[in-house]
mmCIF file of C-alpha atoms in Angstrom:
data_model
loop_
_atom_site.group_PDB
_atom_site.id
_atom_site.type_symbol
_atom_site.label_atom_id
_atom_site.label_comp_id
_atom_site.label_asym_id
_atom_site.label_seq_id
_atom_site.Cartn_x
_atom_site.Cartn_y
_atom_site.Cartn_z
ATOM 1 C CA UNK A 1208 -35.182 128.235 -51.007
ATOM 2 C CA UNK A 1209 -33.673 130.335 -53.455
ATOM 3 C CA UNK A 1210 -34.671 134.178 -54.552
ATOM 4 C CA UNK A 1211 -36.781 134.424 -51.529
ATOM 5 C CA UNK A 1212 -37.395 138.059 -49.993
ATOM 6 C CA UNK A 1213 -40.353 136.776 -48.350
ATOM 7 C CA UNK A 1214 -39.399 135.693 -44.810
ATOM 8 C CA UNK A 1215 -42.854 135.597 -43.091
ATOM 9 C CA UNK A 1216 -46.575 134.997 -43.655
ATOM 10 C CA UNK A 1217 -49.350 136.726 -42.480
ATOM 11 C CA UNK A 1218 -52.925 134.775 -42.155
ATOM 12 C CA UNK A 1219 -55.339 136.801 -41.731
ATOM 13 C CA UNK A 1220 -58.441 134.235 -40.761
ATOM 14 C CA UNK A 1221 -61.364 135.698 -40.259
ATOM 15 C CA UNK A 1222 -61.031 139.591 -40.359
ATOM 16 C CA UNK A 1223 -64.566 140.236 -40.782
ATOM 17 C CA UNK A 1224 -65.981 138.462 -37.676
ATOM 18 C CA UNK A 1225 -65.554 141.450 -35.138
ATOM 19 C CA UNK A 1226 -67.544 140.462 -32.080
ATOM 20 C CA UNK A 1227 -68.274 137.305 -33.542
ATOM 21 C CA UNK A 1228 -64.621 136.067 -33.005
ATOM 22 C CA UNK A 1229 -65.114 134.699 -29.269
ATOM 23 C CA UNK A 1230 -68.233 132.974 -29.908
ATOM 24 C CA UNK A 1231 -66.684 131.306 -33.065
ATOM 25 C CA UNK A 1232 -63.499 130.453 -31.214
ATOM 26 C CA UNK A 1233 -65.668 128.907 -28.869
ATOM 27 C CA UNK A 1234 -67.883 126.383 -30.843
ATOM 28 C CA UNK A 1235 -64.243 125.632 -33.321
ATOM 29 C CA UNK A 1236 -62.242 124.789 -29.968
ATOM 30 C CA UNK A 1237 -65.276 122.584 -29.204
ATOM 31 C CA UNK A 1238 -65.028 121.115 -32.132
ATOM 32 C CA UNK A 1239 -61.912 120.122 -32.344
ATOM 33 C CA UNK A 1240 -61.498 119.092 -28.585
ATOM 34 C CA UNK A 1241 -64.907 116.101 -29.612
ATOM 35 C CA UNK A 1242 -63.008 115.796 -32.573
ATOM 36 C CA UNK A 1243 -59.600 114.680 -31.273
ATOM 37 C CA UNK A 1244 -61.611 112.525 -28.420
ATOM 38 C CA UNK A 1245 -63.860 110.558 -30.762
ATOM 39 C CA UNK A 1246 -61.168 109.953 -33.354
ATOM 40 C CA UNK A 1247 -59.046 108.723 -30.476
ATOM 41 C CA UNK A 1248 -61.571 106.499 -29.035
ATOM 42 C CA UNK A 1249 -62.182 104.567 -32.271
ATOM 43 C CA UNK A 1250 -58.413 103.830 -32.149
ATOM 44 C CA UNK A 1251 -58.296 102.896 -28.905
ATOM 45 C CA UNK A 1252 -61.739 101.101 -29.102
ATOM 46 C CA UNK A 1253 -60.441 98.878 -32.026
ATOM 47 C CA UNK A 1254 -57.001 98.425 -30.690
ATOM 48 C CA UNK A 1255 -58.649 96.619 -27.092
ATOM 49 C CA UNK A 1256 -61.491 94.591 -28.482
ATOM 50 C CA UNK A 1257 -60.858 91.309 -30.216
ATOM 51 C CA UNK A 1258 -64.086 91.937 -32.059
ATOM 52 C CA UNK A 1259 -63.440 94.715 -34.218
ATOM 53 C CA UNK A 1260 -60.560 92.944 -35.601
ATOM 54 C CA UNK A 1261 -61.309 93.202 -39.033
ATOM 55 C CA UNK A 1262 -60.333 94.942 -41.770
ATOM 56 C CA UNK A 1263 -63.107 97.489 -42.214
ATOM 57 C CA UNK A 1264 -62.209 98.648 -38.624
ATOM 58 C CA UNK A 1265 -58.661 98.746 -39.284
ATOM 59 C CA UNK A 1266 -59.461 100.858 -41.980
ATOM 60 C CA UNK A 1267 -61.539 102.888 -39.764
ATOM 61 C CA UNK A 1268 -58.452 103.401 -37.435
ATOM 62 C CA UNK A 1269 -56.054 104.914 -40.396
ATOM 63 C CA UNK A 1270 -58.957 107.355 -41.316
ATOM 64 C CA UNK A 1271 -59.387 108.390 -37.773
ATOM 65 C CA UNK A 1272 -55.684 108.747 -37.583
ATOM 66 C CA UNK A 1273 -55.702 110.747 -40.955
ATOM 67 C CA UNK A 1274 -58.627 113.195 -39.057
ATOM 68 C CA UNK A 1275 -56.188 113.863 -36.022
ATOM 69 C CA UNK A 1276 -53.294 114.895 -38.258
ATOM 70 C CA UNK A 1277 -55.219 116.970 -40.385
ATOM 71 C CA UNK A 1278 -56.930 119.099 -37.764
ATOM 72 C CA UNK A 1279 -54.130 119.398 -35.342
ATOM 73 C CA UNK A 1280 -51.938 120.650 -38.513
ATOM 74 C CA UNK A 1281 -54.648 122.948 -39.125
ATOM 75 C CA UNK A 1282 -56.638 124.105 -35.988
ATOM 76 C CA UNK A 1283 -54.447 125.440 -33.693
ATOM 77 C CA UNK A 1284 -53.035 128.220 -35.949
ATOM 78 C CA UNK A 1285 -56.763 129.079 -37.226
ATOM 79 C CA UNK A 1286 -58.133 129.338 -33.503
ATOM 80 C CA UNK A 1287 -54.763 131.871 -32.856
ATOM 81 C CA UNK A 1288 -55.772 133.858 -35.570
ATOM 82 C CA UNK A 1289 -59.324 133.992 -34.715
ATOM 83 C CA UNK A 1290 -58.137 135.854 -31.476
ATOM 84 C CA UNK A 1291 -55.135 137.807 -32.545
ATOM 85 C CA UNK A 1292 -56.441 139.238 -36.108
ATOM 86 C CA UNK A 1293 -54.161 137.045 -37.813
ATOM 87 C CA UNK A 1294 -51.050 135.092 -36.967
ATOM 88 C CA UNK A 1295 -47.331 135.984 -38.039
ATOM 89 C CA UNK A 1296 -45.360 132.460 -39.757
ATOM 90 C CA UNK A 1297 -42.359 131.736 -40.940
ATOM 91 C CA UNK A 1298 -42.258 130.822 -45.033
ATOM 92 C CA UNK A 1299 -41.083 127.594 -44.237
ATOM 93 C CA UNK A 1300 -43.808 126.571 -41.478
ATOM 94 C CA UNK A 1301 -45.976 127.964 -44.127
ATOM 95 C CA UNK A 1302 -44.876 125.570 -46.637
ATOM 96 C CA UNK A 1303 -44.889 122.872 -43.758
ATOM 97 C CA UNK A 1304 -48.198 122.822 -42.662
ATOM 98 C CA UNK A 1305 -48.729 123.001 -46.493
ATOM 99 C CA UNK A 1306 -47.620 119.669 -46.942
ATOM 100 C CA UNK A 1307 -49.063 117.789 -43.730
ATOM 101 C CA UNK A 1308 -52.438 119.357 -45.249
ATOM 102 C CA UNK A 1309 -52.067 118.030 -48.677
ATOM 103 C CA UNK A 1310 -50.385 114.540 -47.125
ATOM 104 C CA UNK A 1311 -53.584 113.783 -45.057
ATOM 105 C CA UNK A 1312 -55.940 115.142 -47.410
ATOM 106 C CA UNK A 1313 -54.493 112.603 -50.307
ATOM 107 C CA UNK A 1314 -54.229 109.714 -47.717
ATOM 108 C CA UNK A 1315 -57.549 110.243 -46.211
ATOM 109 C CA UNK A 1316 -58.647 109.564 -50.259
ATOM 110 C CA UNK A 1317 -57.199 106.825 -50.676
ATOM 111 C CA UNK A 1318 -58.143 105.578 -47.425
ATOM 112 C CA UNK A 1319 -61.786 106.109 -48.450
ATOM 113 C CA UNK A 1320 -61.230 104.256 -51.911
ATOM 114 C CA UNK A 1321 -59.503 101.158 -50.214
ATOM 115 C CA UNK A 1322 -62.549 101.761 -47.768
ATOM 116 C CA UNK A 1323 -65.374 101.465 -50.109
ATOM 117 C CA UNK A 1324 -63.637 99.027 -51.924
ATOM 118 C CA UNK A 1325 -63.966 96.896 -48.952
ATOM 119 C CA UNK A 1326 -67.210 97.163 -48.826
ATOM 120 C CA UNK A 1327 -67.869 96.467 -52.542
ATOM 121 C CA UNK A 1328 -65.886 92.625 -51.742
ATOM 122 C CA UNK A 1329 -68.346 92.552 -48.972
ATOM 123 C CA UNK A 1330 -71.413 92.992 -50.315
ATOM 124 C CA UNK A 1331 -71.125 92.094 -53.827
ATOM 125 C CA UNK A 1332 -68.938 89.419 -53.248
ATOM 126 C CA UNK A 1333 -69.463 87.660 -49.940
ATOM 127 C CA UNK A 1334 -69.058 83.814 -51.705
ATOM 128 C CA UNK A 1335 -67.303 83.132 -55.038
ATOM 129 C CA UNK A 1336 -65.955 80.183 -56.528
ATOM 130 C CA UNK A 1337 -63.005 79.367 -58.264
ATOM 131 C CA UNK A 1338 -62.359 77.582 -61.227
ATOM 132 C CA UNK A 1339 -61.268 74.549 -59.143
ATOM 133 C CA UNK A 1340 -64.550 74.787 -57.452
ATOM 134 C CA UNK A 1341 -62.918 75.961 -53.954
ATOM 135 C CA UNK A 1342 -64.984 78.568 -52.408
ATOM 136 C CA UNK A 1343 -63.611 81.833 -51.981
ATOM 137 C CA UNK A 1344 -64.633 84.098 -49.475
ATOM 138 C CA UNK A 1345 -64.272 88.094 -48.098
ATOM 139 C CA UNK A 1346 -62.334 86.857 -46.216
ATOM 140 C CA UNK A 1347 -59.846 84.731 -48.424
ATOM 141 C CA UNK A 1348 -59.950 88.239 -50.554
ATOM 142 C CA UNK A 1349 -59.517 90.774 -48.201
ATOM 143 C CA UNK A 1350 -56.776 89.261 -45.665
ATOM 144 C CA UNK A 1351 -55.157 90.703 -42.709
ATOM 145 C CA UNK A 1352 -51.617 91.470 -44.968
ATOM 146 C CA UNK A 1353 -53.688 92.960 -47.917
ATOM 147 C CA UNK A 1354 -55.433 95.342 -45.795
ATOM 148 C CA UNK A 1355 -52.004 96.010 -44.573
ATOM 149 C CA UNK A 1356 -50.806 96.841 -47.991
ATOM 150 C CA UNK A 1357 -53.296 99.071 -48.847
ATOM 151 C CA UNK A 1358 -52.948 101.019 -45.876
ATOM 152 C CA UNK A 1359 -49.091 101.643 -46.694
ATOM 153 C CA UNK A 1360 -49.754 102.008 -50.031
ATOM 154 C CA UNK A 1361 -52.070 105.260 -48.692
ATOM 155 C CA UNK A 1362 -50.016 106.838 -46.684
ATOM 156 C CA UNK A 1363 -46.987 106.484 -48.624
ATOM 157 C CA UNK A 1364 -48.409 108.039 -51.768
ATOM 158 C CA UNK A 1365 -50.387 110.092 -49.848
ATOM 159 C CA UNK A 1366 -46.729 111.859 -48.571
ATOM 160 C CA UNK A 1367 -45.041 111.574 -51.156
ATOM 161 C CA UNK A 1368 -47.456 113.641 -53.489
ATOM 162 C CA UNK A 1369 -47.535 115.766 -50.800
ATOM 163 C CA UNK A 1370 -43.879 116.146 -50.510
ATOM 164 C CA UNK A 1371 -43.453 116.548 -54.481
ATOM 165 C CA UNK A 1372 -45.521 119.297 -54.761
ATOM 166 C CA UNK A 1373 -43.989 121.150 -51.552
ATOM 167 C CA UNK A 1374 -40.683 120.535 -52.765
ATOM 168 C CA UNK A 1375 -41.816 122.369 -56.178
ATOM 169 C CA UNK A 1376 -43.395 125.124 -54.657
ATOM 170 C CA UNK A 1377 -39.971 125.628 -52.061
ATOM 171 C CA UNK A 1378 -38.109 126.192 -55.123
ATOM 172 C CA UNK A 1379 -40.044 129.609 -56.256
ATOM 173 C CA UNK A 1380 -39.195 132.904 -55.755
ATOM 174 C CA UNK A 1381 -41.506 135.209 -53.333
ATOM 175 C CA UNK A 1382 -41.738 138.660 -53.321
ATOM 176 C CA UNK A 1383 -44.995 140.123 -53.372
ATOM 177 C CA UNK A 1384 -47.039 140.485 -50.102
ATOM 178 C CA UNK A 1385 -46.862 138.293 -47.742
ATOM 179 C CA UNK A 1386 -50.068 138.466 -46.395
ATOM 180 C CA UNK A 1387 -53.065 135.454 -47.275
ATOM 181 C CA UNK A 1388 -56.658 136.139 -46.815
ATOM 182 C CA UNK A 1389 -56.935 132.810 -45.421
ATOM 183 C CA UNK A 1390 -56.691 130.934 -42.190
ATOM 184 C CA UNK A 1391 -54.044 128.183 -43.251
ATOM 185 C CA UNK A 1392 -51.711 127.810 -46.102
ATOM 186 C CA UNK A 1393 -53.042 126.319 -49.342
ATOM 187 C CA UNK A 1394 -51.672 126.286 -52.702
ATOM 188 C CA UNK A 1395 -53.464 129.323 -54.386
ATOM 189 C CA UNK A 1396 -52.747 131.614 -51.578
ATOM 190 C CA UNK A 1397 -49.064 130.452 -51.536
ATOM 191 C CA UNK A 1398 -48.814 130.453 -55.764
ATOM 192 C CA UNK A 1399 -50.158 134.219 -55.428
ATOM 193 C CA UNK A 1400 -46.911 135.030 -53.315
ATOM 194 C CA UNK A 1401 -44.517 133.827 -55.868
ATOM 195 C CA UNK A 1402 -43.212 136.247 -58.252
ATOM 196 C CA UNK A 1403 -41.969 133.151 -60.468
ATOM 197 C CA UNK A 1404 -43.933 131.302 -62.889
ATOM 198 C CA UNK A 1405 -46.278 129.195 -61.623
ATOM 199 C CA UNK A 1406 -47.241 127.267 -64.795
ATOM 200 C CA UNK A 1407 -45.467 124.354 -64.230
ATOM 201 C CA UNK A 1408 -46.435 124.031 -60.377
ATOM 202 C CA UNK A 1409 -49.925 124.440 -61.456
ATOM 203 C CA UNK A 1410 -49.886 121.633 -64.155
ATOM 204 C CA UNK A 1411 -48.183 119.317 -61.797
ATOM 205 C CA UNK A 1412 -50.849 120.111 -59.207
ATOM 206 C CA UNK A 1413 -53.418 118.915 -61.988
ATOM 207 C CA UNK A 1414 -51.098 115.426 -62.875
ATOM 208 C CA UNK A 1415 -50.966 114.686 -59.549
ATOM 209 C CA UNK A 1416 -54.694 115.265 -58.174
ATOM 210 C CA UNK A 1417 -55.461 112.065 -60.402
ATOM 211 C CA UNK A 1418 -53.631 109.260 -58.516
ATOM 212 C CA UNK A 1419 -55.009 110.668 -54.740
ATOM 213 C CA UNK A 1420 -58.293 112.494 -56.145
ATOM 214 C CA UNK A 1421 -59.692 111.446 -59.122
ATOM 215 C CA UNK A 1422 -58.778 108.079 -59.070
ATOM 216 C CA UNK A 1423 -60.103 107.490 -55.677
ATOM 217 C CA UNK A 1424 -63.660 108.709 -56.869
ATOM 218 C CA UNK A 1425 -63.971 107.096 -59.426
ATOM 219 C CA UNK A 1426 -63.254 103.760 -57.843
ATOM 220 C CA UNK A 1427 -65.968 105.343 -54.892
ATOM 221 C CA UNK A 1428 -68.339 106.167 -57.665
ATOM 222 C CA UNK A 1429 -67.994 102.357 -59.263
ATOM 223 C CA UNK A 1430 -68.046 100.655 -55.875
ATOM 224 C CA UNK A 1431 -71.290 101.988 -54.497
ATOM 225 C CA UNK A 1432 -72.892 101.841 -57.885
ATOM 226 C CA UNK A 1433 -72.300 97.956 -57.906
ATOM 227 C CA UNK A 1434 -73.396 97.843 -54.357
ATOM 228 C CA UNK A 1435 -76.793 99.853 -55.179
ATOM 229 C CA UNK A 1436 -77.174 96.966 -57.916
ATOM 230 C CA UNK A 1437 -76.448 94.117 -55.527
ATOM 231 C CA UNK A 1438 -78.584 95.319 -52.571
ATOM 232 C CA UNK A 1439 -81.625 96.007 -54.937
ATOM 233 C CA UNK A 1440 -81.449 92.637 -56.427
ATOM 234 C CA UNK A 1441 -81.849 91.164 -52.702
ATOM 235 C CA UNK A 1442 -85.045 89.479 -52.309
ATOM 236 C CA UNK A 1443 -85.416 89.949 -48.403
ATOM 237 C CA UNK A 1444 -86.026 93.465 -47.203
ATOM 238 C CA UNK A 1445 -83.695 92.243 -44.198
ATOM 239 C CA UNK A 1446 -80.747 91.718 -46.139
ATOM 240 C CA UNK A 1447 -81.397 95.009 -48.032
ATOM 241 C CA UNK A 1448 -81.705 96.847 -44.700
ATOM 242 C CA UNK A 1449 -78.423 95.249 -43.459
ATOM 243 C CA UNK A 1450 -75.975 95.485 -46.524
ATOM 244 C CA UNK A 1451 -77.392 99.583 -46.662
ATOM 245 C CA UNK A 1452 -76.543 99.498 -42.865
ATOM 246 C CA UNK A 1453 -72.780 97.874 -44.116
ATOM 247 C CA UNK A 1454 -71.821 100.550 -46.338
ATOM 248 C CA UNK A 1455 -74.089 103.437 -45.160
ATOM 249 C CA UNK A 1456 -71.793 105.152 -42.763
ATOM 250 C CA UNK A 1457 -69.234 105.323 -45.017
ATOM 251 C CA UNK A 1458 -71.219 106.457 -48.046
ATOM 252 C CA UNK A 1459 -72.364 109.558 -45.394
ATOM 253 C CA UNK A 1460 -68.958 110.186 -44.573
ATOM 254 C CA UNK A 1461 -67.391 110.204 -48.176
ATOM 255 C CA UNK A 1462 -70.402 112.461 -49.713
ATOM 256 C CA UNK A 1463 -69.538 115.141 -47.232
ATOM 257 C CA UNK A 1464 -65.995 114.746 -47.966
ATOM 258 C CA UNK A 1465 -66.080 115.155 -51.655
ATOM 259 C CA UNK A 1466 -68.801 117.308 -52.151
ATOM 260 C CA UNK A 1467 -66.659 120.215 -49.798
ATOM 261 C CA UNK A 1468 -63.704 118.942 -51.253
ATOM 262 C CA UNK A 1469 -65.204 119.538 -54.717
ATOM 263 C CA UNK A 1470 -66.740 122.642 -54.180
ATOM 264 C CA UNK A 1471 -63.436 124.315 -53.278
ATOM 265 C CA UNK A 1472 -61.540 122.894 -55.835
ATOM 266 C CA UNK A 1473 -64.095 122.390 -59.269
ATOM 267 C CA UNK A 1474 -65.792 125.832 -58.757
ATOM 268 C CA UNK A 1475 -63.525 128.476 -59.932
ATOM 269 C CA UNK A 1476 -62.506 130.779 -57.848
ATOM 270 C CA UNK A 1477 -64.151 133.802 -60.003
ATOM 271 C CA UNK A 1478 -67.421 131.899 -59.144
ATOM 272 C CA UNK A 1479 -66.673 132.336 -55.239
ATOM 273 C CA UNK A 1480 -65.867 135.150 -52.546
ATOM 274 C CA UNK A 1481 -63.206 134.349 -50.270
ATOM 275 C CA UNK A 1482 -65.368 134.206 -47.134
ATOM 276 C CA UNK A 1483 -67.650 131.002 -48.930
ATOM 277 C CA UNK A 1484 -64.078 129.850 -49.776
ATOM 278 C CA UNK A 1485 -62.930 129.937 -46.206
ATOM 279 C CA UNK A 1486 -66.444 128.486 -44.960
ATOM 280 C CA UNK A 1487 -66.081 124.964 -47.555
ATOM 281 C CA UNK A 1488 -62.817 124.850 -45.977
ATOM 282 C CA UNK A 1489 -63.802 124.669 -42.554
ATOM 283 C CA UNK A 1490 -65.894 121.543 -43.611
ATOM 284 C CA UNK A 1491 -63.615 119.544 -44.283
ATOM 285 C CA UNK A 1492 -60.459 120.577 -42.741
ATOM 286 C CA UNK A 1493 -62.454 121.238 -38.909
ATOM 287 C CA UNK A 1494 -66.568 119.638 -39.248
ATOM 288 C CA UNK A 1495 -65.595 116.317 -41.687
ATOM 289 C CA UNK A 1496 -63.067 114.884 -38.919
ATOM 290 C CA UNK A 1497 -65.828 115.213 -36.138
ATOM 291 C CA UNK A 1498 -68.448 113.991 -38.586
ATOM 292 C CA UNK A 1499 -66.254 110.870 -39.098
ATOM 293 C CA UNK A 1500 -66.308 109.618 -35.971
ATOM 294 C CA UNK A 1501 -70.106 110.468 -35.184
ATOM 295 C CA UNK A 1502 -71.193 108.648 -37.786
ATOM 296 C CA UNK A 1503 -69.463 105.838 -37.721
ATOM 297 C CA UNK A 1504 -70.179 104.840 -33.723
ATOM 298 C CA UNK A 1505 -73.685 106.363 -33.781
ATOM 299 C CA UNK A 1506 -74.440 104.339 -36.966
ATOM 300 C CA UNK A 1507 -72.320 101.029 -35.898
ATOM 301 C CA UNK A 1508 -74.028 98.435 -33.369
ATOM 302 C CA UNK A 1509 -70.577 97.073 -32.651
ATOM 303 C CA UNK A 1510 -69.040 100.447 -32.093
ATOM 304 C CA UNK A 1511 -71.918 101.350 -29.954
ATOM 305 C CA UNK A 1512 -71.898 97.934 -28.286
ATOM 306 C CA UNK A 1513 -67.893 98.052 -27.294
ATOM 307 C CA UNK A 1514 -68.752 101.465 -25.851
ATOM 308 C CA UNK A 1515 -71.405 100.445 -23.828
ATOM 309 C CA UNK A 1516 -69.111 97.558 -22.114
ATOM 310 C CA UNK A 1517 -66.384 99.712 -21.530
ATOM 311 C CA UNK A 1518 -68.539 102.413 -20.142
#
């Protein structure tokens, strides 16, 4: 890193908490501690039990796996400054947990597109036929080796956006204060550091939130609107009950993902103080991976029914 006079970072967290800090400390360490359990019993829960072999559980796995990543990256560092008034890091953690944030927060959205996509082949296509009249099933579609693909298809683009951008933003110049009003490092509070241009970084930022962000909603959006079609075109109030049971959890989970996501990154920041800043971002970077997991065994009969025998 060239030009650099910056050597350290100072987070500053949650300055404004005073004798709140403990009790907040408290419920986040709680938090995360249920939130590292449950997303590690859905692996291990899907990893022992011959029937959640499928591919919607596999898929469940890589998001769970995405959850762990993303708070441990995060957490730790935001519960130290909670305690200490801040925390003291080196530029180049900085820039590190920088890009382990933005590699699980693009993989965990593609993840969630390849997610609802499964469901979509599910429930709107359960039975097709081809031209040669041989039936052609979910399971034909969605095979063991394309879920595979998909999943390293996530990750990999998922890291290497990641690792594009931190690259980029390694290569500018810091020399203004080194102190972020934040409690880990994302790319405004780094870009206001920099005493380079940041037009360029911030344009690629833009180019490349469309392959891991926009993208991915918009195949969300287009899934679950086809799946709203299909389910109220089902004659039997059964079947209507049990494809919205299908795709339910996961419509929960990626409406509370977006819609923090979203509200950090669509509302400018003129149109929000810091601390509501710093409170979307504890959504989704501490709540969302505890919600994940919640949902998805209290809402899942075979989640709750493997947990039950292993109990």
């Amino acid at each position: 890193m060239a030009g650099n006079n910056i050597t350290s970072i100072v987070l500053l967290g949650f300055p404004t908490l005073n004798k709140f800090k403990v009790t907040i400390f408290c419920l986040l360490l709680t938090i995360y501690c249920f939130s590292l359990a449950g997303n590690t019993l859905i692996i291990i829960l899907v990893s022992k039990t011959k029937s959640l072999y499928s591919p919607m559980y596999f898929l469940l796995t890589q998001l769970s796996l995405s959850d762990i990543l993303l708070t441990t990256n995060i957490v730790p560092n935001l519960l130290c400054a909670l305690l200490t008034d801040g925390i003291n890091m080196s530029l180049s953690a900085c820039l590190t947990q920088f890009y382990f944030f933005g590699a699980s927060e693009s993989s965990e959205c593609l993840l969630l597109m390849v997610m609802s996509y499964d469901r979509y082949l599910a429930i709107c296509h359960p039975l097709q036929y081809l031209a040669i009249c041989q039936p052609l099933h979910y399971d034909l579609i969605m095979t063991s080796m394309v879920c595979l693909k998909f999943i390293i298809f996530s990750w990999i683009l998922g890291f290497s956006v990641a690792l594009t951008q931190s690259v980029n933003i390694s290569q500018l110049s810091f020399c203004r204060s080194n102190v972020i009003d934040h409690f880990f490092c994302e790319i405004d509070p780094i870009l206001d550091l920099s005493c380079s241009s940041v037009f360029y970084i911030k344009v690629l930022a833009l180019v490349l939130c469309f392959p891991v962000l926009v993208c991915p909603f918009l195949v969300v959006t287009v899934s679950y609107v086809y799946i709203v079609v299909t389910i109220l075109r089902l004659q039997s109030i059964t079947q209507r009950q049990k494809a919205f049971t299908t795709c339910g959890s996961h419509l929960l989970v990626v409406s509370i993902f977006y819609g923090a996501l979203f509200s950090i990154y669509l509302i400018p920041e003129t149109g929000q103080s810091t601390a509501i800043r710093k409170i979307f971002s504890i959504v989704y970077t501490v709540v969302t991976p505890l919600v994940n997991p919640l949902i998805y065994s209290l809402r899942n009969k075979d989640i709750k029914e493997t947990i039950r025998k292993n109990i």
